[in-house]
PDB file of C-alpha atoms in Angstrom:
ATOM      1  CA  MET A  27    -173.799 120.300 196.928  1.00 50.00           C
ATOM      2  CA  GLN A  28    -173.696 122.325 193.722  1.00 56.00           C
ATOM      3  CA  ARG A  29    -169.940 122.787 194.133  1.00 51.00           C
ATOM      4  CA  ILE A  30    -169.465 119.019 194.604  1.00 50.00           C
ATOM      5  CA  LEU A  31    -171.512 118.264 191.503  1.00 46.00           C
ATOM      6  CA  ALA A  32    -169.603 120.850 189.527  1.00 44.00           C
ATOM      7  CA  SER A  33    -166.292 119.362 190.680  1.00 44.00           C
ATOM      8  CA  LEU A  34    -167.410 115.865 189.696  1.00 46.00           C
ATOM      9  CA  ALA A  35    -168.526 117.101 186.278  1.00 44.00           C
ATOM     10  CA  LEU A  36    -165.198 118.868 185.750  1.00 40.00           C
ATOM     11  CA  ALA A  37    -163.285 115.716 186.759  1.00 41.00           C
ATOM     12  CA  ALA A  38    -165.287 113.687 184.265  1.00 44.00           C
ATOM     13  CA  VAL A  39    -164.503 116.161 181.493  1.00 41.00           C
ATOM     14  CA  ILE A  40    -160.784 116.121 182.347  1.00 43.00           C
ATOM     15  CA  THR A  41    -160.755 112.284 182.407  1.00 46.00           C
ATOM     16  CA  ALA A  42    -162.506 112.102 179.049  1.00 48.00           C
ATOM     17  CA  ALA A  43    -160.104 114.632 177.553  1.00 48.00           C
ATOM     18  CA  ALA A  44    -157.112 112.670 178.849  1.00 49.00           C
ATOM     19  CA  ALA A  45    -158.492 109.483 177.321  1.00 53.00           C
ATOM     20  CA  GLN A  46    -158.935 111.211 173.962  1.00 65.00           C
ATOM     21  CA  GLN A  47    -155.359 112.513 174.087  1.00 91.00           C
ATOM     22  CA  TYR A  48    -153.846 109.094 174.835  1.00 98.00           C
ATOM     23  CA  PRO A  49    -151.127 108.437 173.961  1.00 98.00           C
ATOM     24  CA  ALA A  50    -149.464 111.774 174.593  1.00 98.00           C
ATOM     25  CA  ARG A  51    -145.873 110.478 174.654  1.00 98.00           C
ATOM     26  CA  PRO A  52    -143.878 107.439 173.456  1.00 98.00           C
ATOM     27  CA  ILE A  53    -144.911 103.991 174.645  1.00 99.00           C
ATOM     28  CA  ARG A  54    -142.343 101.427 175.768  1.00 99.00           C
ATOM     29  CA  PHE A  55    -142.888  97.967 174.249  1.00 98.00           C
ATOM     30  CA  ILE A  56    -140.873  95.444 176.264  1.00 98.00           C
ATOM     31  CA  VAL A  57    -139.824  92.324 174.339  1.00 96.00           C
ATOM     32  CA  PRO A  58    -138.380  89.783 176.823  1.00 92.00           C
ATOM     33  CA  TYR A  59    -135.970  88.283 174.278  1.00 87.00           C
ATOM     34  CA  PRO A  60    -132.821  89.576 172.525  1.00 85.00           C
ATOM     35  CA  PRO A  61    -132.997  91.318 169.127  1.00 85.00           C
ATOM     36  CA  GLY A  62    -133.138  89.136 166.035  1.00 77.00           C
ATOM     37  CA  GLY A  63    -135.129  86.168 167.314  1.00 76.00           C
ATOM     38  CA  GLY A  64    -138.591  85.090 166.206  1.00 78.00           C
ATOM     39  CA  THR A  65    -140.386  86.950 168.993  1.00 84.00           C
ATOM     40  CA  ASP A  66    -138.500  90.167 168.304  1.00 87.00           C
ATOM     41  CA  THR A  67    -139.155  89.808 164.567  1.00 87.00           C
ATOM     42  CA  VAL A  68    -142.931  89.696 165.073  1.00 92.00           C
ATOM     43  CA  ALA A  69    -142.836  92.741 167.359  1.00 94.00           C
ATOM     44  CA  ARG A  70    -140.815  94.738 164.827  1.00 94.00           C
ATOM     45  CA  LEU A  71    -143.111  93.685 161.996  1.00 95.00           C
ATOM     46  CA  LEU A  72    -146.100  95.129 163.852  1.00 97.00           C
ATOM     47  CA  ASN A  73    -144.384  98.242 165.165  1.00 97.00           C
ATOM     48  CA  PRO A  74    -144.571 100.604 162.133  1.00 98.00           C
ATOM     49  CA  GLY A  75    -148.312 100.074 161.752  1.00 98.00           C
ATOM     50  CA  LEU A  76    -148.794 100.473 165.481  1.00 98.00           C
ATOM     51  CA  ILE A  77    -147.047 103.841 165.396  1.00 98.00           C
ATOM     52  CA  GLU A  78    -149.339 104.952 162.548  1.00 98.00           C
ATOM     53  CA  GLN A  79    -152.465 103.835 164.412  1.00 98.00           C
ATOM     54  CA  LEU A  80    -151.526 105.480 167.702  1.00 98.00           C
ATOM     55  CA  GLY A  81    -149.930 108.624 166.288  1.00 97.00           C
ATOM     56  CA  GLU A  82    -147.066 108.282 168.718  1.00 98.00           C
ATOM     57  CA  GLN A  83    -143.724 106.496 168.883  1.00 98.00           C
ATOM     58  CA  VAL A  84    -143.629 102.926 170.178  1.00 98.00           C
ATOM     59  CA  VAL A  85    -140.125 102.069 171.376  1.00 98.00           C
ATOM     60  CA  ILE A  86    -139.139  98.395 171.431  1.00 97.00           C
ATOM     61  CA  ASP A  87    -137.100  97.610 174.533  1.00 97.00           C
ATOM     62  CA  ASN A  88    -135.393  94.182 174.320  1.00 94.00           C
ATOM     63  CA  ARG A  89    -134.854  92.747 177.796  1.00 93.00           C
ATOM     64  CA  GLY A  90    -133.878  89.139 177.202  1.00 88.00           C
ATOM     65  CA  GLY A  91    -132.784  86.508 179.691  1.00 85.00           C
ATOM     66  CA  ALA A  92    -133.977  83.810 182.087  1.00 85.00           C
ATOM     67  CA  ASN A  93    -136.678  82.387 179.806  1.00 83.00           C
ATOM     68  CA  ALA A  94    -138.406  85.784 179.476  1.00 90.00           C
ATOM     69  CA  ILE A  95    -138.463  86.369 183.240  1.00 92.00           C
ATOM     70  CA  ILE A  96    -136.230  89.466 183.256  1.00 94.00           C
ATOM     71  CA  GLY A  97    -138.355  91.459 180.815  1.00 96.00           C
ATOM     72  CA  THR A  98    -141.631  90.225 182.251  1.00 97.00           C
ATOM     73  CA  GLU A  99    -140.662  91.225 185.786  1.00 98.00           C
ATOM     74  CA  LEU A 100    -139.656  94.666 184.515  1.00 98.00           C
ATOM     75  CA  ALA A 101    -143.091  95.113 182.934  1.00 98.00           C
ATOM     76  CA  ALA A 102    -144.879  93.853 186.043  1.00 98.00           C
ATOM     77  CA  LYS A 103    -143.201  96.543 188.135  1.00 98.00           C
ATOM     78  CA  ALA A 104    -143.790  99.376 185.641  1.00 98.00           C
ATOM     79  CA  ALA A 105    -146.321 102.146 186.204  1.00 98.00           C
ATOM     80  CA  ALA A 106    -149.860 101.203 185.138  1.00 98.00           C
ATOM     81  CA  ASP A 107    -150.294 104.361 183.097  1.00 98.00           C
ATOM     82  CA  GLY A 108    -150.666 102.976 179.569  1.00 98.00           C
ATOM     83  CA  TYR A 109    -147.075 103.723 178.589  1.00 99.00           C
ATOM     84  CA  THR A 110    -145.601 100.261 179.115  1.00 99.00           C
ATOM     85  CA  MET A 111    -146.641  97.159 177.166  1.00 99.00           C
ATOM     86  CA  LEU A 112    -145.195  93.650 177.306  1.00 99.00           C
ATOM     87  CA  PHE A 113    -144.886  91.299 174.353  1.00 98.00           C
ATOM     88  CA  CYS A 114    -145.723  88.003 176.032  1.00 97.00           C
ATOM     89  CA  LEU A 115    -145.969  84.329 175.093  1.00 93.00           C
ATOM     90  CA  GLN A 116    -147.123  81.122 176.698  1.00 91.00           C
ATOM     91  CA  ALA A 117    -143.743  80.573 178.387  1.00 90.00           C
ATOM     92  CA  SER A 118    -144.044  83.771 180.416  1.00 94.00           C
ATOM     93  CA  MET A 119    -147.799  83.686 181.026  1.00 96.00           C
ATOM     94  CA  ALA A 120    -148.685  79.972 181.235  1.00 96.00           C
ATOM     95  CA  VAL A 121    -145.534  77.885 181.812  1.00 94.00           C
ATOM     96  CA  ASN A 122    -143.166  79.783 184.076  1.00 94.00           C
ATOM     97  CA  PRO A 123    -145.638  80.109 186.984  1.00 95.00           C
ATOM     98  CA  THR A 124    -145.564  76.315 187.413  1.00 95.00           C
ATOM     99  CA  LEU A 125    -142.039  75.602 186.173  1.00 93.00           C
ATOM    100  CA  TYR A 126    -140.100  78.021 188.391  1.00 93.00           C
ATOM    101  CA  GLN A 127    -139.621  78.440 192.097  1.00 91.00           C
ATOM    102  CA  ASN A 128    -140.057  81.958 193.498  1.00 91.00           C
ATOM    103  CA  LEU A 129    -141.142  83.546 190.227  1.00 95.00           C
ATOM    104  CA  PRO A 130    -141.005  87.346 190.724  1.00 97.00           C
ATOM    105  CA  TYR A 131    -144.359  87.945 189.019  1.00 98.00           C
ATOM    106  CA  GLU A 132    -147.799  86.359 188.791  1.00 97.00           C
ATOM    107  CA  PRO A 133    -149.708  86.796 185.498  1.00 97.00           C
ATOM    108  CA  GLN A 134    -153.206  87.086 186.938  1.00 95.00           C
ATOM    109  CA  ARG A 135    -152.104  89.429 189.723  1.00 97.00           C
ATOM    110  CA  ASP A 136    -149.680  91.633 187.803  1.00 98.00           C
ATOM    111  CA  PHE A 137    -151.082  92.034 184.277  1.00 99.00           C
ATOM    112  CA  ASP A 138    -154.159  92.978 182.291  1.00 99.00           C
ATOM    113  CA  PRO A 139    -154.571  91.383 178.842  1.00 99.00           C
ATOM    114  CA  VAL A 140    -154.644  93.524 175.707  1.00 99.00           C
ATOM    115  CA  ILE A 141    -154.712  91.126 172.752  1.00 99.00           C
ATOM    116  CA  HIS A 142    -153.832  87.647 171.504  1.00 99.00           C
ATOM    117  CA  LEU A 143    -151.571  88.456 168.563  1.00 98.00           C
ATOM    118  CA  ASP A 144    -150.877  85.126 166.879  1.00 96.00           C
ATOM    119  CA  THR A 145    -150.191  81.410 167.032  1.00 93.00           C
ATOM    120  CA  VAL A 146    -146.922  79.961 165.734  1.00 90.00           C
ATOM    121  CA  ALA A 147    -146.866  76.521 164.140  1.00 89.00           C
ATOM    122  CA  MET A 148    -144.208  74.053 165.291  1.00 92.00           C
ATOM    123  CA  MET A 149    -143.105  70.992 163.329  1.00 96.00           C
ATOM    124  CA  LEU A 150    -141.615  67.670 164.363  1.00 98.00           C
ATOM    125  CA  ALA A 151    -138.712  66.835 162.057  1.00 98.00           C
ATOM    126  CA  VAL A 152    -136.259  63.950 162.162  1.00 98.00           C
ATOM    127  CA  ASN A 153    -132.823  63.168 160.837  1.00 98.00           C
ATOM    128  CA  PRO A 154    -133.393  61.357 157.496  1.00 98.00           C
ATOM    129  CA  SER A 155    -131.517  58.287 158.767  1.00 97.00           C
ATOM    130  CA  LEU A 156    -134.232  57.607 161.361  1.00 97.00           C
ATOM    131  CA  PRO A 157    -136.827  55.109 160.043  1.00 96.00           C
ATOM    132  CA  VAL A 158    -139.730  57.421 160.875  1.00 97.00           C
ATOM    133  CA  ARG A 159    -142.086  58.982 158.341  1.00 98.00           C
ATOM    134  CA  THR A 160    -145.268  59.412 160.360  1.00 98.00           C
ATOM    135  CA  ILE A 161    -146.134  60.223 163.947  1.00 98.00           C
ATOM    136  CA  ASP A 162    -147.389  56.635 164.290  1.00 98.00           C
ATOM    137  CA  ASP A 163    -143.918  55.418 163.292  1.00 98.00           C
ATOM    138  CA  LEU A 164    -142.351  57.583 165.991  1.00 98.00           C
ATOM    139  CA  ILE A 165    -144.768  56.403 168.677  1.00 98.00           C
ATOM    140  CA  LYS A 166    -144.259  52.719 167.777  1.00 97.00           C
ATOM    141  CA  LEU A 167    -140.475  53.106 167.819  1.00 97.00           C
ATOM    142  CA  ALA A 168    -140.590  54.873 171.169  1.00 97.00           C
ATOM    143  CA  LYS A 169    -142.799  52.167 172.670  1.00 96.00           C
ATOM    144  CA  THR A 170    -140.769  49.233 171.372  1.00 95.00           C
ATOM    145  CA  SER A 171    -137.450  50.804 172.409  1.00 91.00           C
ATOM    146  CA  PRO A 172    -138.045  52.938 175.529  1.00 90.00           C
ATOM    147  CA  GLY A 173    -135.291  55.491 176.050  1.00 89.00           C
ATOM    148  CA  ARG A 174    -133.712  54.870 172.644  1.00 92.00           C
ATOM    149  CA  LEU A 175    -135.057  57.978 170.950  1.00 96.00           C
ATOM    150  CA  ASN A 176    -133.621  61.369 171.836  1.00 98.00           C
ATOM    151  CA  TYR A 177    -134.662  64.900 170.959  1.00 98.00           C
ATOM    152  CA  SER A 178    -133.112  68.345 171.121  1.00 96.00           C
ATOM    153  CA  SER A 179    -134.440  71.671 172.358  1.00 91.00           C
ATOM    154  CA  SER A 180    -133.187  75.160 173.110  1.00 84.00           C
ATOM    155  CA  GLY A 181    -133.300  74.426 176.835  1.00 83.00           C
ATOM    156  CA  HIS A 182    -135.219  73.214 179.855  1.00 84.00           C
ATOM    157  CA  GLY A 183    -138.800  74.470 179.690  1.00 85.00           C
ATOM    158  CA  SER A 184    -138.489  75.678 176.081  1.00 87.00           C
ATOM    159  CA  ALA A 185    -141.323  75.317 173.577  1.00 90.00           C
ATOM    160  CA  ALA A 186    -139.694  72.289 171.934  1.00 92.00           C
ATOM    161  CA  HIS A 187    -139.114  70.639 175.315  1.00 93.00           C
ATOM    162  CA  LEU A 188    -142.709  71.183 176.426  1.00 93.00           C
ATOM    163  CA  ALA A 189    -144.137  70.034 173.092  1.00 95.00           C
ATOM    164  CA  THR A 190    -142.236  66.756 173.330  1.00 97.00           C
ATOM    165  CA  LEU A 191    -143.253  66.330 176.970  1.00 95.00           C
ATOM    166  CA  LEU A 192    -146.864  66.716 175.880  1.00 95.00           C
ATOM    167  CA  LEU A 193    -146.328  64.089 173.180  1.00 97.00           C
ATOM    168  CA  MET A 194    -144.794  61.658 175.678  1.00 96.00           C
ATOM    169  CA  ASN A 195    -147.535  62.349 178.206  1.00 95.00           C
ATOM    170  CA  MET A 196    -150.305  61.636 175.693  1.00 96.00           C
ATOM    171  CA  THR A 197    -148.677  58.474 174.306  1.00 97.00           C
ATOM    172  CA  GLY A 198    -147.113  56.962 177.414  1.00 96.00           C
ATOM    173  CA  THR A 199    -143.631  56.983 175.890  1.00 96.00           C
ATOM    174  CA  LYS A 200    -140.184  57.927 177.175  1.00 95.00           C
ATOM    175  CA  MET A 201    -137.618  59.807 175.116  1.00 97.00           C
ATOM    176  CA  VAL A 202    -134.345  61.422 176.152  1.00 97.00           C
ATOM    177  CA  HIS A 203    -134.079  65.210 176.270  1.00 96.00           C
ATOM    178  CA  VAL A 204    -130.835  66.765 174.968  1.00 96.00           C
ATOM    179  CA  PRO A 205    -130.935  70.518 175.710  1.00 91.00           C
ATOM    180  CA  PHE A 206    -128.795  73.041 173.836  1.00 86.00           C
ATOM    181  CA  LYS A 207    -128.109  76.733 174.315  1.00 79.00           C
ATOM    182  CA  GLY A 208    -130.402  78.012 171.596  1.00 79.00           C
ATOM    183  CA  GLY A 209    -132.621  76.846 168.764  1.00 81.00           C
ATOM    184  CA  GLY A 210    -129.839  77.018 166.172  1.00 85.00           C
ATOM    185  CA  PRO A 211    -127.543  74.507 167.898  1.00 90.00           C
ATOM    186  CA  ALA A 212    -130.520  72.274 168.705  1.00 91.00           C
ATOM    187  CA  LEU A 213    -131.490  72.131 165.030  1.00 93.00           C
ATOM    188  CA  ALA A 214    -127.894  71.614 163.898  1.00 94.00           C
ATOM    189  CA  ALA A 215    -127.642  68.597 166.196  1.00 96.00           C
ATOM    190  CA  VAL A 216    -130.549  66.912 164.397  1.00 97.00           C
ATOM    191  CA  ILE A 217    -129.156  67.739 160.959  1.00 97.00           C
ATOM    192  CA  GLY A 218    -125.760  66.388 161.980  1.00 97.00           C
ATOM    193  CA  GLY A 219    -127.175  63.156 163.405  1.00 97.00           C
ATOM    194  CA  GLU A 220    -126.109  63.905 166.975  1.00 97.00           C
ATOM    195  CA  VAL A 221    -129.791  63.905 167.976  1.00 98.00           C
ATOM    196  CA  GLN A 222    -132.636  62.075 166.245  1.00 98.00           C
ATOM    197  CA  PHE A 223    -135.453  64.643 166.178  1.00 98.00           C
ATOM    198  CA  SER A 224    -136.707  67.983 167.378  1.00 96.00           C
ATOM    199  CA  ILE A 225    -139.800  70.167 167.299  1.00 96.00           C
ATOM    200  CA  GLY A 226    -139.057  73.611 165.901  1.00 91.00           C
ATOM    201  CA  THR A 227    -140.585  76.531 164.041  1.00 87.00           C
ATOM    202  CA  LEU A 228    -141.475  76.287 160.372  1.00 88.00           C
ATOM    203  CA  VAL A 229    -139.217  79.186 159.425  1.00 83.00           C
ATOM    204  CA  SER A 230    -136.193  77.359 160.851  1.00 87.00           C
ATOM    205  CA  GLU A 231    -137.011  73.794 159.744  1.00 92.00           C
ATOM    206  CA  VAL A 232    -138.742  74.008 156.350  1.00 91.00           C
ATOM    207  CA  PRO A 233    -135.642  75.157 154.387  1.00 92.00           C
ATOM    208  CA  HIS A 234    -133.736  72.120 155.679  1.00 95.00           C
ATOM    209  CA  VAL A 235    -136.661  69.821 154.834  1.00 96.00           C
ATOM    210  CA  ARG A 236    -136.674  71.124 151.254  1.00 95.00           C
ATOM    211  CA  ALA A 237    -132.904  70.639 151.039  1.00 97.00           C
ATOM    212  CA  GLY A 238    -133.200  67.036 152.243  1.00 97.00           C
ATOM    213  CA  ARG A 239    -131.307  67.614 155.479  1.00 98.00           C
ATOM    214  CA  LEU A 240    -134.420  66.941 157.603  1.00 98.00           C
ATOM    215  CA  ARG A 241    -137.581  64.900 157.130  1.00 98.00           C
ATOM    216  CA  ALA A 242    -140.876  66.523 158.139  1.00 98.00           C
ATOM    217  CA  VAL A 243    -143.096  64.179 160.152  1.00 98.00           C
ATOM    218  CA  ALA A 244    -145.998  66.215 161.538  1.00 98.00           C
ATOM    219  CA  LEU A 245    -147.064  69.636 162.761  1.00 97.00           C
ATOM    220  CA  ALA A 246    -147.317  70.112 166.520  1.00 95.00           C
ATOM    221  CA  THR A 247    -150.581  71.991 166.027  1.00 90.00           C
ATOM    222  CA  ALA A 248    -154.319  71.394 166.145  1.00 89.00           C
ATOM    223  CA  ARG A 249    -154.653  71.630 162.351  1.00 89.00           C
ATOM    224  CA  ARG A 250    -152.667  71.795 159.133  1.00 91.00           C
ATOM    225  CA  VAL A 251    -150.944  74.960 157.925  1.00 88.00           C
ATOM    226  CA  PRO A 252    -151.905  76.412 154.496  1.00 84.00           C
ATOM    227  CA  SER A 253    -148.288  77.064 153.472  1.00 84.00           C
ATOM    228  CA  ILE A 254    -147.410  73.330 153.756  1.00 90.00           C
ATOM    229  CA  PRO A 255    -150.775  71.556 153.316  1.00 92.00           C
ATOM    230  CA  ASP A 256    -149.272  68.095 152.766  1.00 94.00           C
ATOM    231  CA  ILE A 257    -147.809  67.890 156.274  1.00 96.00           C
ATOM    232  CA  PRO A 258    -150.367  66.401 158.712  1.00 97.00           C
ATOM    233  CA  SER A 259    -150.869  67.630 162.244  1.00 97.00           C
ATOM    234  CA  ILE A 260    -150.125  65.446 165.254  1.00 98.00           C
ATOM    235  CA  ALA A 261    -153.733  66.077 166.313  1.00 97.00           C
ATOM    236  CA  GLU A 262    -154.921  63.982 163.362  1.00 97.00           C
ATOM    237  CA  THR A 263    -153.395  61.001 165.173  1.00 96.00           C
ATOM    238  CA  LEU A 264    -153.691  62.281 168.742  1.00 96.00           C
ATOM    239  CA  PRO A 265    -156.944  64.287 169.051  1.00 96.00           C
ATOM    240  CA  GLY A 266    -156.528  67.253 171.362  1.00 94.00           C
ATOM    241  CA  PHE A 267    -152.790  67.629 170.840  1.00 96.00           C
ATOM    242  CA  ASP A 268    -151.739  71.246 170.348  1.00 92.00           C
ATOM    243  CA  ALA A 269    -148.311  72.609 171.220  1.00 93.00           C
ATOM    244  CA  SER A 270    -148.570  75.819 169.198  1.00 90.00           C
ATOM    245  CA  VAL A 271    -146.619  78.774 170.465  1.00 92.00           C
ATOM    246  CA  TRP A 272    -148.622  81.957 170.913  1.00 95.00           C
ATOM    247  CA  HIS A 273    -147.799  85.626 171.367  1.00 96.00           C
ATOM    248  CA  GLY A 274    -149.817  88.414 172.901  1.00 98.00           C
ATOM    249  CA  VAL A 275    -149.662  91.773 174.621  1.00 99.00           C
ATOM    250  CA  VAL A 276    -150.337  92.588 178.267  1.00 99.00           C
ATOM    251  CA  VAL A 277    -149.987  95.745 180.360  1.00 99.00           C
ATOM    252  CA  PRO A 278    -149.360  96.321 184.075  1.00 99.00           C
ATOM    253  CA  LYS A 279    -152.387  95.585 186.243  1.00 98.00           C
ATOM    254  CA  GLY A 280    -154.629  98.591 186.681  1.00 98.00           C
ATOM    255  CA  THR A 281    -153.788 100.282 183.390  1.00 99.00           C
ATOM    256  CA  PRO A 282    -156.709 102.607 182.485  1.00 98.00           C
ATOM    257  CA  ALA A 283    -159.441 100.815 180.546  1.00 98.00           C
ATOM    258  CA  ALA A 284    -159.442 103.562 177.908  1.00 98.00           C
ATOM    259  CA  ALA A 285    -155.745 102.919 177.213  1.00 98.00           C
ATOM    260  CA  VAL A 286    -156.289  99.156 176.977  1.00 99.00           C
ATOM    261  CA  LYS A 287    -159.165  99.740 174.559  1.00 98.00           C
ATOM    262  CA  ARG A 288    -157.072 102.060 172.383  1.00 99.00           C
ATOM    263  CA  LEU A 289    -154.139  99.653 172.297  1.00 99.00           C
ATOM    264  CA  ASN A 290    -156.397  96.717 171.471  1.00 99.00           C
ATOM    265  CA  ALA A 291    -157.980  98.610 168.569  1.00 99.00           C
ATOM    266  CA  ALA A 292    -154.569  99.637 167.221  1.00 99.00           C
ATOM    267  CA  PHE A 293    -153.188  96.087 167.281  1.00 99.00           C
ATOM    268  CA  ASN A 294    -156.345  94.675 165.691  1.00 99.00           C
ATOM    269  CA  ALA A 295    -156.102  97.218 162.875  1.00 99.00           C
ATOM    270  CA  VAL A 296    -152.459  96.336 162.184  1.00 99.00           C
ATOM    271  CA  LEU A 297    -153.183  92.593 162.212  1.00 98.00           C
ATOM    272  CA  LYS A 298    -155.809  93.099 159.501  1.00 98.00           C
ATOM    273  CA  ARG A 299    -153.344  94.697 157.071  1.00 98.00           C
ATOM    274  CA  PRO A 300    -152.799  92.341 154.092  1.00 97.00           C
ATOM    275  CA  GLN A 301    -149.046  92.947 153.923  1.00 96.00           C
ATOM    276  CA  VAL A 302    -148.641  92.241 157.632  1.00 97.00           C
ATOM    277  CA  ARG A 303    -150.721  89.071 157.433  1.00 96.00           C
ATOM    278  CA  ALA A 304    -148.784  87.853 154.398  1.00 93.00           C
ATOM    279  CA  ALA A 305    -145.427  88.425 156.093  1.00 92.00           C
ATOM    280  CA  MET A 306    -146.543  86.616 159.235  1.00 91.00           C
ATOM    281  CA  GLU A 307    -148.112  83.667 157.428  1.00 88.00           C
ATOM    282  CA  LYS A 308    -145.007  83.192 155.284  1.00 82.00           C
ATOM    283  CA  SER A 309    -143.122  82.385 158.493  1.00 78.00           C
ATOM    284  CA  GLY A 310    -145.790  80.017 159.817  1.00 80.00           C
ATOM    285  CA  VAL A 311    -147.285  82.666 162.094  1.00 90.00           C
ATOM    286  CA  GLN A 312    -151.080  82.890 162.048  1.00 91.00           C
ATOM    287  CA  PRO A 313    -152.490  86.336 163.010  1.00 96.00           C
ATOM    288  CA  VAL A 314    -155.342  86.165 165.533  1.00 97.00           C
ATOM    289  CA  GLY A 315    -156.490  89.406 167.192  1.00 98.00           C
ATOM    290  CA  GLY A 316    -159.695  89.821 169.172  1.00 98.00           C
ATOM    291  CA  ALA A 317    -160.795  91.268 172.500  1.00 99.00           C
ATOM    292  CA  PRO A 318    -158.838  91.418 175.777  1.00 99.00           C
ATOM    293  CA  GLU A 319    -161.418  89.128 177.376  1.00 98.00           C
ATOM    294  CA  GLU A 320    -160.716  86.430 174.789  1.00 98.00           C
ATOM    295  CA  PHE A 321    -157.007  86.593 175.499  1.00 98.00           C
ATOM    296  CA  ALA A 322    -157.675  86.330 179.228  1.00 98.00           C
ATOM    297  CA  VAL A 323    -159.540  83.051 178.631  1.00 98.00           C
ATOM    298  CA  LEU A 324    -156.624  81.679 176.583  1.00 97.00           C
ATOM    299  CA  ILE A 325    -154.043  82.559 179.242  1.00 97.00           C
ATOM    300  CA  LYS A 326    -156.105  80.881 181.941  1.00 97.00           C
ATOM    301  CA  SER A 327    -156.746  77.699 179.931  1.00 95.00           C
ATOM    302  CA  GLU A 328    -153.113  77.401 178.808  1.00 95.00           C
ATOM    303  CA  ALA A 329    -151.870  77.892 182.369  1.00 96.00           C
ATOM    304  CA  ALA A 330    -154.133  75.057 183.513  1.00 96.00           C
ATOM    305  CA  LYS A 331    -152.909  72.813 180.665  1.00 93.00           C
ATOM    306  CA  TYR A 332    -149.230  73.326 181.409  1.00 93.00           C
ATOM    307  CA  GLU A 333    -149.703  73.138 185.171  1.00 95.00           C
ATOM    308  CA  LYS A 334    -151.272  69.689 184.712  1.00 94.00           C
ATOM    309  CA  LEU A 335    -148.555  68.581 182.275  1.00 92.00           C
ATOM    310  CA  LEU A 336    -145.623  69.751 184.393  1.00 94.00           C
ATOM    311  CA  LYS A 337    -147.040  68.189 187.550  1.00 94.00           C
ATOM    312  CA  GLU A 338    -147.675  64.864 185.817  1.00 91.00           C
ATOM    313  CA  MET A 339    -144.150  64.853 184.372  1.00 89.00           C
ATOM    314  CA  GLY A 340    -142.607  65.727 187.743  1.00 90.00           C
ATOM    315  CA  MET A 341    -141.349  69.122 186.596  1.00 88.00           C
ATOM    316  CA  ALA A 342    -143.410  71.496 188.716  1.00 88.00           C
ATOM    317  CA  ARG A 343    -141.150  74.002 190.501  1.00 88.00           C
ATOM    318  CA  SER A 344    -138.171  72.174 189.002  1.00 81.00           C
ATOM    319  CA  SER A 345    -136.271  75.297 187.934  1.00 80.00           C
ATOM    320  CA  LYS A 346    -134.554  77.894 190.097  1.00 76.00           C
ATOM    321  CA  LEU A 347    -133.815  81.502 189.213  1.00 70.00           C
TER     322      LEU A 347
END
């Protein structure tokens, strides 16, 4: 019995020592989008501070493709040892499970939450030739001329597509989706008059609004954004509307709790840095932070919201890999 107790005590000491030494080697940070995009930019903004907090290298591994499915699947199959993290967003955690057939991962089964990093404001903007200045104008036009209005997005199931679906669902309107291969072409189509409106990020749309090439109508968020306080939110007209994009971090299911705790503390510390917050907010990205349990609640509620929306719009399991 004494030998058993001694062995247990030794194991506890070794486990505690290992936890204190974590991380002991570089950590892979999978970003399921190509370099240079908005998601990658946020990850790279946080990375230097993360390295300082952890005292170890954090290597960004861009694995883009298939609406974040390629990188997310890679993370789901990685060892749950604390040395693989996934930069995730609502597409990968809350939308894809309902949108796609035979998805090769399941968020609740395959991942443990680490932190909710941020929310990203989206804005509905129109071509200046369209007689729309408010969200009420857009709704009235859509109702009086069903199928006349069209909108662009970066593809089927993209944030802009889903935001407009939510708008149609809440207002009982029908508008025509014109998908493009990327946010840049989708925005250019609105500026050029090929398409009448789109919902995009502030960093991509605001410069064109200021130059007169687009007209800002409303933010696709629950509340106004401090950097552009004169632009109302859609929720001011449609209570409960919120199509904000969000980012977070998850790890493979079963990752040691001590590693999750250390990673969560490191990210929270970086998100509190004034220079990091200022850089994020300038691009319409609102830092959040918090506990893993809070992020778990968000993932679950967002999954339920988009499951309901996609089923009501007839899009559940509408995409194939």
